[in-house]
C-alpha positions as CSV (number, residue, x, y, z in Angstrom):
1,M,-12.1,-15.8,-37.2
2,L,-12.9,-12.4,-35.7
3,S,-15.0,-9.9,-37.6
4,P,-13.3,-6.9,-39.3
5,E,-15.2,-4.7,-36.9
6,V,-13.5,-6.3,-33.9
7,W,-10.1,-5.9,-35.4
8,A,-10.8,-2.4,-36.4
9,Q,-11.9,-1.6,-32.8
10,S,-8.8,-3.2,-31.4
11,L,-6.5,-1.4,-33.7
12,W,-8.2,2.0,-32.8
13,E,-7.8,1.1,-29.0
14,T,-4.0,0.4,-29.5
15,L,-3.5,3.6,-31.6
16,Y,-5.4,5.7,-28.9
17,M,-3.4,4.2,-26.0
18,V,-0.2,4.6,-27.8
19,I,-0.6,8.2,-29.2
20,V,-2.1,9.6,-26.0
21,S,0.6,7.9,-23.8
22,T,3.4,9.1,-26.1
23,A,2.1,12.7,-26.0
24,V,1.8,12.7,-22.1
25,S,5.1,11.0,-21.8
26,Y,6.8,13.7,-23.7
27,V,5.0,16.4,-21.7
28,I,6.7,14.8,-18.7
29,G,9.9,13.3,-20.2
30,L,11.0,16.3,-22.3
31,P,11.5,18.7,-19.4
32,L,12.9,15.8,-17.3
33,G,15.4,15.1,-20.0
34,L,16.4,18.8,-20.4
35,L,16.7,19.1,-16.6
36,L,19.1,16.1,-16.5
37,V,21.3,17.9,-19.2
38,V,21.1,21.4,-17.7
39,T,21.9,20.4,-14.2
40,D,24.6,17.9,-15.1
41,K,28.1,18.5,-14.0
42,G,29.1,19.9,-17.4
43,G,25.8,21.6,-18.0
44,I,24.9,25.3,-18.3
45,R,23.4,25.3,-14.7
46,P,25.2,22.5,-12.7
47,M,23.1,21.2,-9.7
48,P,24.7,17.9,-8.6
49,V,22.2,17.1,-5.9
50,L,19.1,17.8,-8.0
51,N,20.6,16.0,-11.0
52,A,21.4,12.9,-8.9
53,V,17.9,12.8,-7.3
54,V,16.2,13.0,-10.7
55,G,18.5,10.5,-12.2
56,V,17.9,8.0,-9.5
57,I,14.1,8.3,-9.8
58,V,14.3,8.0,-13.5
59,N,16.6,4.9,-13.3
60,I,14.3,3.2,-10.7
61,L,11.2,3.7,-12.8
62,R,13.1,2.5,-16.0
63,S,14.2,-0.7,-14.2
64,I,10.8,-1.9,-13.2
65,P,9.2,-4.4,-15.8
66,F,6.0,-2.8,-17.2
67,L,3.6,-5.5,-16.1
68,I,4.9,-5.3,-12.5
69,L,4.8,-1.6,-12.7
70,A,1.2,-1.5,-13.9
71,V,0.1,-3.7,-11.1
72,M,2.1,-1.7,-8.5
73,I,0.5,1.6,-9.4
74,T,-3.1,0.2,-9.7
75,P,-4.3,2.5,-6.9
76,L,-2.8,5.6,-8.8
77,T,-4.4,4.3,-12.0
78,R,-7.8,4.0,-10.3
79,A,-7.5,7.3,-8.7
80,I,-6.7,9.1,-12.1
81,A,-8.9,7.1,-14.5
82,G,-11.6,5.9,-12.2
83,R,-10.9,2.3,-12.9
84,A,-7.9,0.0,-13.1
85,I,-8.6,-1.8,-16.4
86,G,-9.6,-0.6,-19.9
87,T,-8.1,1.3,-22.6
88,T,-8.1,4.7,-20.9
89,A,-7.0,3.3,-17.6
90,M,-3.8,1.8,-19.3
91,I,-2.7,5.2,-20.3
92,V,-1.6,5.8,-16.8
93,P,0.9,2.9,-16.4
94,L,2.0,3.3,-20.0
95,T,2.8,7.0,-19.3
96,V,4.6,6.2,-16.0
97,A,6.7,3.5,-17.7
98,A,7.5,5.5,-20.8
99,A,8.1,9.0,-19.3
100,P,11.5,7.9,-17.8
101,Y,12.5,6.2,-21.0
102,V,11.7,9.4,-22.9
103,A,13.7,11.6,-20.5
104,R,16.7,9.4,-21.1
105,M,16.2,9.5,-24.8
106,V,15.8,13.3,-24.8
107,E,19.0,13.6,-22.6
108,S,21.0,11.6,-25.1
109,S,19.7,13.7,-28.1
110,I,20.5,17.0,-26.3
111,K,24.0,15.9,-25.4
112,E,24.7,15.4,-29.1
113,V,24.6,19.2,-29.6
114,P,28.2,20.5,-30.0
115,F,29.4,22.4,-27.0
116,G,30.8,25.1,-29.2
117,V,27.3,26.0,-30.3
118,I,26.4,26.4,-26.6
119,E,29.6,28.5,-25.8
120,A,28.7,30.8,-28.7
121,A,25.2,31.5,-27.3
122,Q,26.7,32.0,-23.8
123,S,29.2,34.5,-25.2
124,M,26.4,36.5,-26.7
125,G,24.8,36.7,-23.3
126,A,22.0,34.2,-23.7
127,S,20.4,33.1,-20.5
128,P,20.0,29.3,-19.6
129,W,16.4,29.3,-20.7
130,Q,17.2,31.0,-24.0
131,I,19.9,28.5,-24.6
132,V,17.5,25.6,-24.0
133,R,14.7,27.0,-26.0
134,K,16.7,28.6,-28.9
135,V,19.8,26.5,-29.1
136,L,19.6,23.0,-27.5
137,V,16.0,22.0,-28.7
138,P,16.3,23.3,-32.2
139,E,19.8,21.8,-32.8
140,A,18.7,18.5,-31.5
141,K,15.4,18.2,-33.4
142,P,16.5,15.4,-35.8
143,S,17.8,13.4,-33.1
144,L,14.8,14.0,-30.9
145,M,12.5,12.9,-33.8
146,V,14.5,9.6,-34.1
147,G,14.2,9.2,-30.3
148,G,10.5,9.8,-30.7
149,A,10.1,7.1,-33.3
150,I,12.0,4.7,-31.0
151,S,9.9,5.7,-28.0
152,I,6.6,5.3,-29.7
153,V,7.6,1.8,-30.9
154,T,8.6,0.9,-27.2
155,I,5.2,2.3,-25.9
156,L,3.5,0.2,-28.6
157,G,5.2,-2.9,-27.1
158,Y,4.1,-1.9,-23.7
159,S,0.5,-1.6,-24.9
160,A,0.6,-5.0,-26.3
161,M,1.7,-6.3,-22.9
162,A,-1.2,-4.4,-21.3
163,G,-3.5,-7.0,-23.0
164,F,-2.5,-9.4,-20.2
165,I,-4.1,-7.1,-17.6
166,G,-7.2,-6.1,-19.4
167,G,-5.8,-3.0,-21.3
168,G,-7.7,-3.7,-24.5
169,G,-6.4,-3.3,-28.0
170,L,-4.5,-5.8,-30.1
171,G,-2.8,-7.3,-27.0
172,T,-6.1,-8.3,-25.5
173,I,-7.2,-9.9,-28.8
174,A,-4.0,-11.8,-28.9
175,V,-4.3,-13.0,-25.3
176,N,-8.1,-13.6,-25.0
177,Y,-9.0,-14.8,-28.4
178,G,-5.6,-16.2,-29.4
179,Y,-3.6,-17.5,-26.5
180,N,-6.5,-18.5,-24.1
181,R,-8.4,-20.2,-26.9
182,Y,-5.4,-21.8,-28.6
183,R,-6.1,-19.9,-31.8
184,A,-2.6,-19.5,-33.3
185,D,-4.1,-17.8,-36.5
186,I,-5.6,-15.0,-34.3
187,M,-2.3,-14.4,-32.6
188,L,-0.5,-14.4,-35.8
189,V,-2.8,-11.8,-37.3
190,A,-2.6,-9.6,-34.2
191,C,1.2,-9.8,-34.5
192,I,1.2,-8.9,-38.2
193,I,-0.9,-5.9,-37.5
194,I,1.3,-4.7,-34.7
195,V,4.5,-5.1,-36.9
196,I,2.9,-3.1,-39.7
197,V,2.0,-0.4,-37.2
198,V,5.5,-0.4,-35.9
199,Q,6.9,-0.1,-39.3
200,I,4.6,2.9,-40.2
201,F,5.6,4.8,-37.0
202,Q,9.3,4.0,-37.6
203,V,9.4,5.0,-41.2
204,A,7.4,8.2,-40.5
205,G,9.8,9.1,-37.7
206,M,12.9,8.5,-39.7
207,W,11.5,10.5,-42.7
208,L,10.7,13.6,-40.4
209,A,14.2,13.2,-38.8
210,R,15.7,13.4,-42.3
211,R,13.6,16.5,-43.3
212,L,14.5,18.3,-40.1
213,D,18.2,17.4,-40.6
214,K,18.2,18.9,-44.1
215,R,16.6,22.1,-42.9
216,N,19.2,22.5,-40.2
217,R,22.0,22.4,-42.8
């Protein structure tokens, strides 16, 4: 059996990949999601051509399986991270794969905001930027938090798959020490740890969403 130090290091690598990738994905995906809503046909600043172009790009990136995408963008990963494998390097494909997913999650959350609230803001002379910053995002916070919990769980799944291409973390432990060496016990422990981490993120996200929802009432 592997030493506790190896498990702790692998857990840290997984959390590092997931947290950093999620943060960067939201830096990219949140504005993209807002752009998709604002420029939609019924949005506050309709731009059909821009909306269609952004929508197609997001859909294409979402359609490519993570492992294939990670291999396809190896030159980009090497250009940004200086290498194609390793924990830090995997943040690049994780972000590229997750940002479009986050954009769609954000778009879905923002579209849940009642249109009457937006009309009220427009009637008071609010600019599109003010509506986005002071109406859409605050009103959608609980839903955005739920979407964040779902997104981080999805990225955690991607990080486990990254173990097949030298990404490090619990995925690499499961592949190199479990699957390749026919050690079912190691694979089982890795899966249990991943499940526990998923549950922690999920519960924390739902708890924050409930807290924010109560504050908005």
